[in-house]
Amino acid sequence: MPIFRALAVTLTALAALTVPATAQAATPTAPREFVALSDVAPSILQDIRYATRHNFVGRRIDGYLEPTCILTRQAAEGLRQAQAKLRQQGYTLKVYDCYRPQRAVDHFVRWAKDLADEKMKAEFYPNVAKDRLFEDGYIAEKSGHSRGSTMDLTVVKLPPRFQRPYVPGEPLVACFAPRNQRFPDNMVDMGTGYDCFDPLAHTDNPAITGVARQNRDLLRTTMIAASFHNLPEEWWHYTLDGEPFPDTYFDFPVSRCSLR
C-alpha cells in the first residue's frame, strides 16, 4: 500500500505541473478573415520596421515574430487594387506596418512612460519632449492597426533602388531633414521619413510643397480610389472604409503561423 500511495501522489504532482504548461503553450491565432499580404499582392514591397531595431523604440517590438504583413482579406484585396493602379504609373506600394497586436501597443505605452529611454529621439522625435507623446497623440493605448484593416505605407519608384539595412548604433538624423541627409529609404520623397513625430508629417501640412506634395497626393488619391481613408496626422497611415472588425482589437502574434 505505501508504494501505491507514493505512486498516486507522484502522478497527481505530475498532472498539476503539466496542465498549466499546456495552457500556457496555447497561442492566439487569427480569425479566418486574416491573410498574409504576400499571398494576395506579392508585388507589394514589405519593410516591417517593428520587427527590426529601426523604429522609435530602438528594438524589436513585442509580438512581431516575423517581418511580414498580415491584414484582413478585404484590406489586402484593397491594397492589391491600389497596387495595380500604381504599377501602371511606374510605382509600387511599400508597407511598413499592417496588423499590430495589442501586446505591441502595450510595448509602446511602457516605452513612452520610461522617460529615460531616448536613444532614438534624434531621428524620430527630435522636437517633441517624450513626456508629451501621449498628450500630443503620438502614443495611445489602443491602435486601429490592431483591428487588422489599417496599414502604414508609402510609394516607391520602379525599379526599386537598393536600400541598405539600418545599423544599430549608427548616427541618427532627424526624420524631417532633407531627403539626401536622413536614413536612405528607397521611397519617393514624402517630405519626412516614416514614423516621424512632427507636424511636418501631417498629410496636408502647408510646408510640404513641390515633389513631396505631389507624392503625398499620389498616395492619397490612389488609396481613396481603393476605398481607404487617411489619418490626417500621418501621411503614411490608411484604414479600409467599412473595416470588418471596427470594434475588435486582436492580440495574436505577427507570424504566418498565426494564420489558419
mmCIF file of C-alpha atoms in Angstrom, residues 7-260:
data_model
loop_
_atom_site.group_PDB
_atom_site.id
_atom_site.type_symbol
_atom_site.label_atom_id
_atom_site.label_comp_id
_atom_site.label_asym_id
_atom_site.label_seq_id
_atom_site.Cartn_x
_atom_site.Cartn_y
_atom_site.Cartn_z
ATOM 1 C CA LEU A 7 2.804 6.400 -6.981
ATOM 2 C CA ALA A 8 -0.563 8.142 -6.765
ATOM 3 C CA VAL A 9 0.996 11.188 -5.144
ATOM 4 C CA THR A 10 3.666 11.305 -7.858
ATOM 5 C CA LEU A 11 1.115 11.093 -10.690
ATOM 6 C CA THR A 12 -1.016 13.818 -9.106
ATOM 7 C CA ALA A 13 2.006 16.093 -8.799
ATOM 8 C CA LEU A 14 2.944 15.494 -12.438
ATOM 9 C CA ALA A 15 -0.583 16.295 -13.570
ATOM 10 C CA ALA A 16 -0.507 19.553 -11.622
ATOM 11 C CA LEU A 17 2.678 20.512 -13.442
ATOM 12 C CA THR A 18 1.652 19.532 -16.966
ATOM 13 C CA VAL A 19 -1.812 21.081 -17.149
ATOM 14 C CA PRO A 20 -0.674 24.707 -16.621
ATOM 15 C CA ALA A 21 2.212 24.184 -19.067
ATOM 16 C CA THR A 22 -0.246 23.068 -21.749
ATOM 17 C CA ALA A 23 -2.470 26.063 -21.113
ATOM 18 C CA GLN A 24 0.485 28.436 -21.283
ATOM 19 C CA ALA A 25 1.593 26.937 -24.607
ATOM 20 C CA ALA A 26 -1.640 27.972 -26.311
ATOM 21 C CA THR A 27 -1.028 30.918 -28.662
ATOM 22 C CA PRO A 28 -3.888 33.014 -30.022
ATOM 23 C CA THR A 29 -4.471 32.642 -33.753
ATOM 24 C CA ALA A 30 -6.022 34.970 -36.286
ATOM 25 C CA PRO A 31 -9.635 34.699 -37.397
ATOM 26 C CA ARG A 32 -10.067 33.134 -40.829
ATOM 27 C CA GLU A 33 -10.706 36.590 -42.282
ATOM 28 C CA PHE A 34 -6.980 37.416 -41.926
ATOM 29 C CA VAL A 35 -4.410 36.697 -44.646
ATOM 30 C CA ALA A 36 -0.757 37.313 -45.442
ATOM 31 C CA LEU A 37 -0.474 40.257 -47.831
ATOM 32 C CA SER A 38 2.205 38.390 -49.786
ATOM 33 C CA ASP A 39 -0.393 35.746 -50.707
ATOM 34 C CA VAL A 40 -2.782 38.356 -52.108
ATOM 35 C CA ALA A 41 -0.495 41.043 -53.549
ATOM 36 C CA PRO A 42 3.044 39.619 -53.728
ATOM 37 C CA SER A 43 4.471 42.561 -55.702
ATOM 38 C CA ILE A 44 3.939 44.997 -52.801
ATOM 39 C CA LEU A 45 7.238 45.611 -51.013
ATOM 40 C CA GLN A 46 7.473 44.989 -47.275
ATOM 41 C CA ASP A 47 9.736 46.837 -44.841
ATOM 42 C CA ILE A 48 8.224 45.856 -41.490
ATOM 43 C CA ARG A 49 10.120 48.180 -39.162
ATOM 44 C CA TYR A 50 8.719 46.927 -35.835
ATOM 45 C CA ALA A 51 10.257 43.510 -36.468
ATOM 46 C CA THR A 52 13.654 45.261 -36.530
ATOM 47 C CA ARG A 53 15.556 47.727 -34.348
ATOM 48 C CA HIS A 54 15.000 50.622 -36.751
ATOM 49 C CA ASN A 55 11.987 52.219 -35.100
ATOM 50 C CA PHE A 56 11.300 54.881 -32.474
ATOM 51 C CA VAL A 57 11.797 52.369 -29.627
ATOM 52 C CA GLY A 58 15.081 51.041 -30.967
ATOM 53 C CA ARG A 59 14.361 47.332 -30.527
ATOM 54 C CA ARG A 60 12.144 44.611 -31.950
ATOM 55 C CA ILE A 61 8.611 45.216 -30.719
ATOM 56 C CA ASP A 62 6.701 42.613 -28.705
ATOM 57 C CA GLY A 63 4.518 40.381 -30.867
ATOM 58 C CA TYR A 64 6.478 40.794 -34.108
ATOM 59 C CA LEU A 65 7.814 37.285 -34.593
ATOM 60 C CA GLU A 66 8.339 37.723 -38.347
ATOM 61 C CA PRO A 67 8.747 40.731 -40.664
ATOM 62 C CA THR A 68 5.502 40.075 -42.509
ATOM 63 C CA CYS A 69 2.312 41.985 -43.266
ATOM 64 C CA ILE A 70 -0.963 40.450 -42.069
ATOM 65 C CA LEU A 71 -4.314 42.080 -42.850
ATOM 66 C CA THR A 72 -7.975 41.267 -43.168
ATOM 67 C CA ARG A 73 -8.671 39.841 -46.611
ATOM 68 C CA GLN A 74 -10.773 42.892 -47.512
ATOM 69 C CA ALA A 75 -7.887 45.251 -46.729
ATOM 70 C CA ALA A 76 -5.393 43.076 -48.606
ATOM 71 C CA GLU A 77 -7.671 42.990 -51.660
ATOM 72 C CA GLY A 78 -7.970 46.773 -51.490
ATOM 73 C CA LEU A 79 -4.187 47.123 -51.491
ATOM 74 C CA ARG A 80 -3.953 44.803 -54.488
ATOM 75 C CA GLN A 81 -6.304 47.161 -56.341
ATOM 76 C CA ALA A 82 -4.230 50.201 -55.359
ATOM 77 C CA GLN A 83 -1.027 48.423 -56.356
ATOM 78 C CA ALA A 84 -2.369 47.641 -59.827
ATOM 79 C CA LYS A 85 -3.030 51.324 -60.497
ATOM 80 C CA LEU A 86 0.351 52.455 -59.180
ATOM 81 C CA ARG A 87 2.275 49.895 -61.225
ATOM 82 C CA GLN A 88 0.653 51.269 -64.378
ATOM 83 C CA GLN A 89 2.308 54.580 -63.485
ATOM 84 C CA GLY A 90 5.716 53.091 -62.738
ATOM 85 C CA TYR A 91 5.428 52.844 -58.945
ATOM 86 C CA THR A 92 4.882 50.241 -56.265
ATOM 87 C CA LEU A 93 3.492 50.333 -52.752
ATOM 88 C CA LYS A 94 5.694 49.518 -49.763
ATOM 89 C CA VAL A 95 4.217 48.680 -46.367
ATOM 90 C CA TYR A 96 5.957 49.492 -43.085
ATOM 91 C CA ASP A 97 3.330 48.053 -40.747
ATOM 92 C CA CYS A 98 -0.012 46.278 -41.066
ATOM 93 C CA TYR A 99 -1.856 44.353 -38.370
ATOM 94 C CA ARG A 100 -0.316 45.235 -34.978
ATOM 95 C CA PRO A 101 -1.038 43.050 -31.923
ATOM 96 C CA GLN A 102 -2.241 44.677 -28.712
ATOM 97 C CA ARG A 103 0.909 43.454 -26.964
ATOM 98 C CA ALA A 104 2.924 45.662 -29.341
ATOM 99 C CA VAL A 105 0.773 48.675 -28.473
ATOM 100 C CA ASP A 106 1.330 47.864 -24.798
ATOM 101 C CA HIS A 107 5.086 47.811 -25.512
ATOM 102 C CA PHE A 108 4.830 51.330 -26.979
ATOM 103 C CA VAL A 109 2.968 52.530 -23.880
ATOM 104 C CA ARG A 110 5.585 51.104 -21.494
ATOM 105 C CA TRP A 111 8.364 52.664 -23.549
ATOM 106 C CA ALA A 112 6.659 56.061 -23.606
ATOM 107 C CA LYS A 113 6.394 56.056 -19.823
ATOM 108 C CA ASP A 114 10.130 55.388 -19.464
ATOM 109 C CA LEU A 115 11.326 58.967 -19.874
ATOM 110 C CA ALA A 116 14.964 57.960 -19.539
ATOM 111 C CA ASP A 117 14.942 55.899 -22.754
ATOM 112 C CA GLU A 118 15.506 58.365 -25.574
ATOM 113 C CA LYS A 119 18.078 56.547 -27.687
ATOM 114 C CA MET A 120 16.110 57.035 -30.933
ATOM 115 C CA LYS A 121 14.936 60.585 -30.213
ATOM 116 C CA ALA A 122 17.356 62.251 -32.633
ATOM 117 C CA GLU A 123 15.688 60.562 -35.604
ATOM 118 C CA PHE A 124 12.044 60.076 -34.733
ATOM 119 C CA TYR A 125 11.012 62.869 -32.332
ATOM 120 C CA PRO A 126 13.824 65.445 -32.064
ATOM 121 C CA ASN A 127 11.471 68.373 -31.406
ATOM 122 C CA VAL A 128 8.999 66.618 -29.088
ATOM 123 C CA ALA A 129 9.551 66.121 -25.357
ATOM 124 C CA LYS A 130 8.992 62.463 -24.544
ATOM 125 C CA ASP A 131 6.647 63.320 -21.682
ATOM 126 C CA ARG A 132 4.274 64.841 -24.270
ATOM 127 C CA LEU A 133 3.962 61.807 -26.531
ATOM 128 C CA PHE A 134 0.584 60.828 -25.029
ATOM 129 C CA GLU A 135 -0.794 64.353 -24.820
ATOM 130 C CA ASP A 136 0.209 65.149 -28.406
ATOM 131 C CA GLY A 137 -1.373 61.936 -29.684
ATOM 132 C CA TYR A 138 1.735 60.147 -30.893
ATOM 133 C CA ILE A 139 1.235 57.206 -28.497
ATOM 134 C CA ALA A 140 -2.123 55.750 -27.404
ATOM 135 C CA GLU A 141 -3.314 52.679 -25.503
ATOM 136 C CA LYS A 142 -5.315 51.429 -28.490
ATOM 137 C CA SER A 143 -4.454 51.387 -32.182
ATOM 138 C CA GLY A 144 -6.573 50.899 -35.283
ATOM 139 C CA HIS A 145 -3.798 48.628 -36.538
ATOM 140 C CA SER A 146 -4.920 46.009 -34.015
ATOM 141 C CA ARG A 147 -8.256 45.715 -35.845
ATOM 142 C CA GLY A 148 -6.456 44.362 -38.900
ATOM 143 C CA SER A 149 -7.524 46.790 -41.655
ATOM 144 C CA THR A 150 -5.067 49.643 -41.084
ATOM 145 C CA MET A 151 -1.604 49.874 -42.591
ATOM 146 C CA ASP A 152 1.363 52.248 -42.821
ATOM 147 C CA LEU A 153 2.706 52.532 -46.338
ATOM 148 C CA THR A 154 4.455 54.621 -48.954
ATOM 149 C CA VAL A 155 5.297 54.745 -52.661
ATOM 150 C CA VAL A 156 8.498 53.524 -54.331
ATOM 151 C CA LYS A 157 9.594 54.269 -57.898
ATOM 152 C CA LEU A 158 10.141 51.196 -60.087
ATOM 153 C CA PRO A 159 12.566 49.564 -60.250
ATOM 154 C CA PRO A 160 13.204 49.922 -56.507
ATOM 155 C CA ARG A 161 16.553 51.381 -55.517
ATOM 156 C CA PHE A 162 18.731 49.364 -53.161
ATOM 157 C CA GLN A 163 18.024 50.244 -49.528
ATOM 158 C CA ARG A 164 20.829 49.470 -47.138
ATOM 159 C CA PRO A 165 19.944 47.922 -43.785
ATOM 160 C CA TYR A 166 19.898 50.030 -40.645
ATOM 161 C CA VAL A 167 22.979 49.551 -38.481
ATOM 162 C CA PRO A 168 22.144 49.716 -34.742
ATOM 163 C CA GLY A 169 24.160 52.493 -33.138
ATOM 164 C CA GLU A 170 24.733 54.435 -36.346
ATOM 165 C CA PRO A 171 24.446 58.251 -36.141
ATOM 166 C CA LEU A 172 20.809 59.333 -36.287
ATOM 167 C CA VAL A 173 19.472 62.130 -38.475
ATOM 168 C CA ALA A 174 16.156 63.909 -37.928
ATOM 169 C CA CYS A 175 13.270 62.342 -39.834
ATOM 170 C CA PHE A 176 12.381 65.746 -41.315
ATOM 171 C CA ALA A 177 15.898 66.515 -42.578
ATOM 172 C CA PRO A 178 16.364 66.828 -46.367
ATOM 173 C CA ARG A 179 15.899 63.505 -48.095
ATOM 174 C CA ASN A 180 19.584 63.151 -49.018
ATOM 175 C CA GLN A 181 20.582 63.513 -45.355
ATOM 176 C CA ARG A 182 18.152 61.277 -43.436
ATOM 177 C CA PHE A 183 18.111 57.462 -43.446
ATOM 178 C CA PRO A 184 18.272 56.333 -47.111
ATOM 179 C CA ASP A 185 14.788 54.882 -47.505
ATOM 180 C CA ASN A 186 14.110 53.948 -51.151
ATOM 181 C CA MET A 187 10.639 55.542 -51.141
ATOM 182 C CA VAL A 188 9.888 58.651 -53.175
ATOM 183 C CA ASP A 189 10.282 61.937 -51.306
ATOM 184 C CA MET A 190 7.353 62.379 -48.908
ATOM 185 C CA GLY A 191 8.818 65.318 -47.007
ATOM 186 C CA THR A 192 9.636 63.255 -43.912
ATOM 187 C CA GLY A 193 10.634 59.733 -43.086
ATOM 188 C CA TYR A 194 8.265 57.101 -41.731
ATOM 189 C CA ASP A 195 7.048 57.395 -38.116
ATOM 190 C CA CYS A 196 8.171 60.993 -37.873
ATOM 191 C CA PHE A 197 6.670 62.503 -34.699
ATOM 192 C CA ASP A 198 6.421 66.027 -36.035
ATOM 193 C CA PRO A 199 3.781 68.347 -37.535
ATOM 194 C CA LEU A 200 5.586 68.081 -40.875
ATOM 195 C CA ALA A 201 4.259 64.508 -41.055
ATOM 196 C CA HIS A 202 0.673 65.808 -41.131
ATOM 197 C CA THR A 203 -0.623 64.888 -44.577
ATOM 198 C CA ASP A 204 -1.729 68.406 -45.543
ATOM 199 C CA ASN A 205 0.955 70.419 -43.748
ATOM 200 C CA PRO A 206 1.357 73.517 -45.979
ATOM 201 C CA ALA A 207 5.123 73.480 -45.516
ATOM 202 C CA ILE A 208 5.287 70.334 -47.658
ATOM 203 C CA THR A 209 5.388 71.518 -51.263
ATOM 204 C CA GLY A 210 6.765 70.568 -54.665
ATOM 205 C CA VAL A 211 7.591 66.947 -55.400
ATOM 206 C CA ALA A 212 6.896 65.798 -51.836
ATOM 207 C CA ARG A 213 3.387 67.299 -52.005
ATOM 208 C CA GLN A 214 2.766 65.587 -55.342
ATOM 209 C CA ASN A 215 3.884 62.258 -53.923
ATOM 210 C CA ARG A 216 1.641 62.538 -50.858
ATOM 211 C CA ASP A 217 -1.268 63.396 -53.124
ATOM 212 C CA LEU A 218 -0.477 60.436 -55.387
ATOM 213 C CA LEU A 219 -0.589 58.056 -52.439
ATOM 214 C CA ARG A 220 -3.789 59.559 -51.054
ATOM 215 C CA THR A 221 -5.606 59.656 -54.398
ATOM 216 C CA THR A 222 -4.668 56.049 -55.101
ATOM 217 C CA MET A 223 -5.736 54.840 -51.676
ATOM 218 C CA ILE A 224 -9.035 56.738 -51.657
ATOM 219 C CA ALA A 225 -9.890 55.192 -55.037
ATOM 220 C CA ALA A 226 -9.315 51.781 -53.444
ATOM 221 C CA SER A 227 -11.694 52.589 -50.543
ATOM 222 C CA PHE A 228 -9.215 53.652 -47.861
ATOM 223 C CA HIS A 229 -9.066 56.850 -45.820
ATOM 224 C CA ASN A 230 -6.078 58.677 -44.377
ATOM 225 C CA LEU A 231 -5.263 59.695 -40.804
ATOM 226 C CA PRO A 232 -4.533 63.448 -41.239
ATOM 227 C CA GLU A 233 -1.715 63.431 -38.664
ATOM 228 C CA GLU A 234 0.297 60.759 -40.537
ATOM 229 C CA TRP A 235 0.786 60.786 -44.303
ATOM 230 C CA TRP A 236 1.591 57.041 -44.245
ATOM 231 C CA HIS A 237 -1.471 55.821 -42.259
ATOM 232 C CA TYR A 238 -4.562 54.428 -44.049
ATOM 233 C CA THR A 239 -7.618 52.429 -42.946
ATOM 234 C CA LEU A 240 -10.105 50.483 -45.030
ATOM 235 C CA ASP A 241 -13.551 52.068 -45.324
ATOM 236 C CA GLY A 242 -16.123 49.806 -43.671
ATOM 237 C CA GLU A 243 -13.481 47.670 -41.959
ATOM 238 C CA PRO A 244 -14.830 44.246 -40.897
ATOM 239 C CA PHE A 245 -13.724 44.464 -37.226
ATOM 240 C CA PRO A 246 -14.344 48.109 -36.229
ATOM 241 C CA ASP A 247 -14.547 47.384 -32.502
ATOM 242 C CA THR A 248 -12.223 44.391 -32.022
ATOM 243 C CA TYR A 249 -8.561 44.672 -31.013
ATOM 244 C CA PHE A 250 -6.659 41.441 -31.645
ATOM 245 C CA ASP A 251 -3.513 40.161 -29.951
ATOM 246 C CA PHE A 252 -2.246 37.196 -31.982
ATOM 247 C CA PRO A 253 1.472 37.427 -32.952
ATOM 248 C CA VAL A 254 2.652 38.735 -36.309
ATOM 249 C CA SER A 255 3.640 35.421 -37.863
ATOM 250 C CA ARG A 256 2.390 33.218 -40.669
ATOM 251 C CA CYS A 257 1.865 30.564 -38.005
ATOM 252 C CA SER A 258 -0.933 32.740 -36.617
ATOM 253 C CA LEU A 259 -2.936 32.258 -39.815
ATOM 254 C CA ARG A 260 -5.265 29.271 -40.141
#
